[in-house]
XYZ file of N, CA and C in Angstrom:
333
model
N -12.720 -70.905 6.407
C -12.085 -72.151 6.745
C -10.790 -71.864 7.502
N -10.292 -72.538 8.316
C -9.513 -72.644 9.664
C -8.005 -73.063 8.665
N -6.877 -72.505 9.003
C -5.668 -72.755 8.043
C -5.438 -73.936 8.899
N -5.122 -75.333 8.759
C -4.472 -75.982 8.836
C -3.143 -75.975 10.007
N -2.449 -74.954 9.318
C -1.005 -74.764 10.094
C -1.363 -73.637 11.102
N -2.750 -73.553 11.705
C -3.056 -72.439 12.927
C -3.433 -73.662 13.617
N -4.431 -74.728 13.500
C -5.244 -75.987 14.150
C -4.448 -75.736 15.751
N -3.373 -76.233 15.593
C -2.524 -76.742 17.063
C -2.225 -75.405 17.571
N -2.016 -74.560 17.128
C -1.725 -73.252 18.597
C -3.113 -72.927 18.740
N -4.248 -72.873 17.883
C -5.557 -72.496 18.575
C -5.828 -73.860 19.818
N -6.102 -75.152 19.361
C -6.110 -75.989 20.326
C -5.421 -76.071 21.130
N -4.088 -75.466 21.129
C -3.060 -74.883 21.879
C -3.301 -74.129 23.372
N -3.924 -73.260 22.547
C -4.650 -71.977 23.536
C -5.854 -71.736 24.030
N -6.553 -73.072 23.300
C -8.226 -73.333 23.610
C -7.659 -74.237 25.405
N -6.598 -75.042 25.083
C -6.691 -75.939 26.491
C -5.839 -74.950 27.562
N -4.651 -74.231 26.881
C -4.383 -73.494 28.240
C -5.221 -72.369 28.658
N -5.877 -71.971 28.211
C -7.238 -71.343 28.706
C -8.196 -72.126 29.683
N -8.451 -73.318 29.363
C -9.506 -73.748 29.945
C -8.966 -74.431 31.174
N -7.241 -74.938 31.080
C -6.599 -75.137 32.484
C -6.764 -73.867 33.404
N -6.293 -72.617 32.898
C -6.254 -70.867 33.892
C -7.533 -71.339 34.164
N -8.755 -71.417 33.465
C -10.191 -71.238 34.015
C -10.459 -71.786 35.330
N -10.129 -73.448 34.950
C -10.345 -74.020 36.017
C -9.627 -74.242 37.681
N -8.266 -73.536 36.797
C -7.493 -73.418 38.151
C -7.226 -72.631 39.103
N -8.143 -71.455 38.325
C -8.782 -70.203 39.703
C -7.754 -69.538 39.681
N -7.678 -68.712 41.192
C -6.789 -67.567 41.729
C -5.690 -68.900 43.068
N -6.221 -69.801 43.255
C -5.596 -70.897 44.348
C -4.617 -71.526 44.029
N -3.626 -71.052 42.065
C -2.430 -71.534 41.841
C -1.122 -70.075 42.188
N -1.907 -69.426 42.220
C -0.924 -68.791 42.764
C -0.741 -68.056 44.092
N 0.625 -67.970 44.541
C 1.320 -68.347 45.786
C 0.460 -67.000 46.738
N 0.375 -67.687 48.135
C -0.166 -66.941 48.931
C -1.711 -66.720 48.900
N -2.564 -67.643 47.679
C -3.921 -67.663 47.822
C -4.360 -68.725 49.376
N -3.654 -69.154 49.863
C -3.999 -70.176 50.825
C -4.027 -69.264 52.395
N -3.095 -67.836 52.101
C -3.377 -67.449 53.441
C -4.545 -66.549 53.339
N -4.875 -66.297 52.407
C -6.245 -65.635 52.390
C -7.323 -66.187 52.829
N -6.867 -67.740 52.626
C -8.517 -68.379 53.413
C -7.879 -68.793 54.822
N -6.414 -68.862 55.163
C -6.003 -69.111 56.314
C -7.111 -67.803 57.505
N -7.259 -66.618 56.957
C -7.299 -65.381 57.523
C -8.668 -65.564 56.934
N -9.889 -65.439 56.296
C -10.967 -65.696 56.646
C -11.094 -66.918 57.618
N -10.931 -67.681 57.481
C -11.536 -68.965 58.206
C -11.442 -68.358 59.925
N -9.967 -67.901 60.102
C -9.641 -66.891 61.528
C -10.702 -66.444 61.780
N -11.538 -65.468 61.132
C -12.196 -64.219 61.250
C -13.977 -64.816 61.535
N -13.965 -65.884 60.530
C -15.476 -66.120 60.832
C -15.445 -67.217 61.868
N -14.250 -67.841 62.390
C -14.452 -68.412 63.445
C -14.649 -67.478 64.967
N -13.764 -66.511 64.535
C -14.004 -65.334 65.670
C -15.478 -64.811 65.617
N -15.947 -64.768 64.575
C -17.433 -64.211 64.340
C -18.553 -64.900 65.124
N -17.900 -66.587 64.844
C -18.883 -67.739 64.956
C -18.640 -67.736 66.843
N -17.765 -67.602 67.237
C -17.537 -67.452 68.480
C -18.292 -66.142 69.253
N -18.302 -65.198 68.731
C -19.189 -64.297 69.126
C -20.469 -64.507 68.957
N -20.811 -65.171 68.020
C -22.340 -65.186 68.056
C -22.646 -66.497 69.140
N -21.973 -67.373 68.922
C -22.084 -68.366 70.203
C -22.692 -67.698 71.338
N -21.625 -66.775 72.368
C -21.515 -65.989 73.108
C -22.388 -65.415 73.398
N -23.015 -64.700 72.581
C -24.447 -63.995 72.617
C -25.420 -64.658 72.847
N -25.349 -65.607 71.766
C -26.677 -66.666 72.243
C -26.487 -67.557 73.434
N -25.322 -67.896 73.995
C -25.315 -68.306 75.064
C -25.834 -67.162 76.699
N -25.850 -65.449 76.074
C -25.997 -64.819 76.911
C -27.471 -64.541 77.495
N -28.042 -65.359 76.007
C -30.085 -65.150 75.946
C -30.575 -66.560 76.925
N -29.662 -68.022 76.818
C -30.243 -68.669 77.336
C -30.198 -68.665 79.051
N -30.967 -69.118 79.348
C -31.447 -68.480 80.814
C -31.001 -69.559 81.762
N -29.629 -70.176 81.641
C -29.339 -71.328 82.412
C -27.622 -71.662 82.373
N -27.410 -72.222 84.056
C -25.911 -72.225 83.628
C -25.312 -73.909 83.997
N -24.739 -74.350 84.243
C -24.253 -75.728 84.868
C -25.445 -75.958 86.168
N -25.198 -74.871 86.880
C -25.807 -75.672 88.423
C -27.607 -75.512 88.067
N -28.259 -75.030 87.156
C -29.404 -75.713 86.658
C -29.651 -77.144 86.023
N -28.563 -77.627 85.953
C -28.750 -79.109 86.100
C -29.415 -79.565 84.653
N -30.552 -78.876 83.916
C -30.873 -79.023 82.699
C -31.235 -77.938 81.689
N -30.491 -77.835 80.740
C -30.444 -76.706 79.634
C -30.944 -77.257 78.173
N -31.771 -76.334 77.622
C -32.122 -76.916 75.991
C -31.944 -75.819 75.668
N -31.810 -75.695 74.316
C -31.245 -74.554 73.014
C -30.774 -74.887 72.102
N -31.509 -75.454 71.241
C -30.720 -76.262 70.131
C -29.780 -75.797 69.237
N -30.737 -74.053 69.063
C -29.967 -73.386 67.779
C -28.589 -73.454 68.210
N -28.197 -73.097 69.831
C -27.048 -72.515 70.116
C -25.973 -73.988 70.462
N -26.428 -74.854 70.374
C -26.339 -76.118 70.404
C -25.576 -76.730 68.956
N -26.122 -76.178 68.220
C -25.463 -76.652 66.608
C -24.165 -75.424 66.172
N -24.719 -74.277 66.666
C -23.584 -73.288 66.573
C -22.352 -73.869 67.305
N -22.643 -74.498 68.315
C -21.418 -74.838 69.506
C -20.316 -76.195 68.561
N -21.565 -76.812 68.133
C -20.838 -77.563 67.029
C -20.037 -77.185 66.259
N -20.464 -76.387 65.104
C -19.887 -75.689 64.277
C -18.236 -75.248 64.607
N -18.828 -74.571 65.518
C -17.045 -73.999 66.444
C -16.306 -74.777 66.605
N -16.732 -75.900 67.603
C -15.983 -76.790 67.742
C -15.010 -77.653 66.764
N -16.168 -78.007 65.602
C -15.572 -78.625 64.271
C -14.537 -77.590 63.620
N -14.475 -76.278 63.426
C -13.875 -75.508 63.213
C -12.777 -75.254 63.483
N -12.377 -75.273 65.013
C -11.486 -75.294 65.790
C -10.709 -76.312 65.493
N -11.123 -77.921 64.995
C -10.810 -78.863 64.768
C -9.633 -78.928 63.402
N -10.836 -77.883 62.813
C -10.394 -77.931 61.390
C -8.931 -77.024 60.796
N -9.499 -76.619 61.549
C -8.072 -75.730 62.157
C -6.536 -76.257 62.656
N -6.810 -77.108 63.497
C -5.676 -77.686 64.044
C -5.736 -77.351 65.367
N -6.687 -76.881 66.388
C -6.638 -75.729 67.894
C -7.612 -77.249 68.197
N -7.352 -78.161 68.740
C -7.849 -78.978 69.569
C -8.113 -78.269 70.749
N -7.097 -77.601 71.321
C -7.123 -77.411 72.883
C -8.184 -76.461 73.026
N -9.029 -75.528 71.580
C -9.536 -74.422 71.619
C -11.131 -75.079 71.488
N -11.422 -75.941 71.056
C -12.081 -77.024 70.177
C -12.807 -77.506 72.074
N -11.327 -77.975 72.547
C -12.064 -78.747 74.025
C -12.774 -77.609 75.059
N -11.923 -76.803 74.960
C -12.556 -75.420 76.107
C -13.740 -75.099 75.761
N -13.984 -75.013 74.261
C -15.552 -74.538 73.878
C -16.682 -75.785 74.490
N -16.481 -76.700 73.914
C -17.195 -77.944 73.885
C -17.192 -77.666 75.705
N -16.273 -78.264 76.796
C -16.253 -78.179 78.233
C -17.493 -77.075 78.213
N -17.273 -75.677 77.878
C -18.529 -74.583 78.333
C -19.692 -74.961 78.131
N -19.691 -75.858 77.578
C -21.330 -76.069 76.845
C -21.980 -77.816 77.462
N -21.063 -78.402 77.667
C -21.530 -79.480 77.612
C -22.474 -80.309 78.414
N -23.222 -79.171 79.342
C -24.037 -79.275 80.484
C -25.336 -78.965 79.662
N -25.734 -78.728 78.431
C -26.895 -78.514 77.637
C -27.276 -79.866 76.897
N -28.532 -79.920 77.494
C -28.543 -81.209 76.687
C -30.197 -81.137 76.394
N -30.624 -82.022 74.965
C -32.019 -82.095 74.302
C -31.570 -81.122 73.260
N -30.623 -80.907 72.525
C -29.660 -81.796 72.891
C -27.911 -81.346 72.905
N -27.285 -82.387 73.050
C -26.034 -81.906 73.555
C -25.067 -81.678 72.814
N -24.203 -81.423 73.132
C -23.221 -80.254 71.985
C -22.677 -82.106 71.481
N -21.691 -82.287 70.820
C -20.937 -83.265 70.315
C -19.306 -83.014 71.211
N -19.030 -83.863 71.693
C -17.039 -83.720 71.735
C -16.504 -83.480 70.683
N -15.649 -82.963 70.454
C -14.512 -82.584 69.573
C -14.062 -84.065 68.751
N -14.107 -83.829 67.937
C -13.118 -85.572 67.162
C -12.104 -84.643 66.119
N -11.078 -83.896 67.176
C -9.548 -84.150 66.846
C -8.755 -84.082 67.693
């Protein structure tokens, strides 16, 4: 049987436990540039693979009509990314390269 005069520091330590649990590694300071610096990295990634797959499709502006969907949703991705980011201006340059593909077509930027 549980003493009485322990009850409140175990329930004590049952809830600040289960606050640490839930509050991860993201309460303490400097967990935010860690995803500042992934998010960097796989957008650079996501940009390269763009790139590539833009290097397989076999068409440029003055073909007048381009399809590629996969590379089409990737272009998205970036774009939204870029967005998400705060790099509008990086967001429009991507979207501009692409936006001659259509069936279908990349999306504009909405930031």
């Amino acid at each position: 049987m549980i003493n009485t005069n322990k009850r409140p520091f175990l329930l004590a330590s049952l809830f600040a436990g289960v606050i640490l649990f839930l509050g991860g590694c993201n309460n303490f300071e400097g967990a935010g540039m860690d995803e500042e610096v992934q998010s960097a990295e796989s957008l650079e990634s996501l940009e390269a693979e763009v790139f590539e797959l833009y290097s397989l499709a076999p068409c440029t502006d003055s073909h007048g009509y381009c399809s590629f969907p996969f590379l089409v949703e990737q272009v998205d991705a970036l774009t939204a990314g870029y967005c998400l980011e705060g790099d509008s201006q990086e967001a429009l340059r991507i979207y501009t390269l692409f936006k001659h593909f259509e069936d279908p077509s990349p999306r504009p930027p909405e930031c």
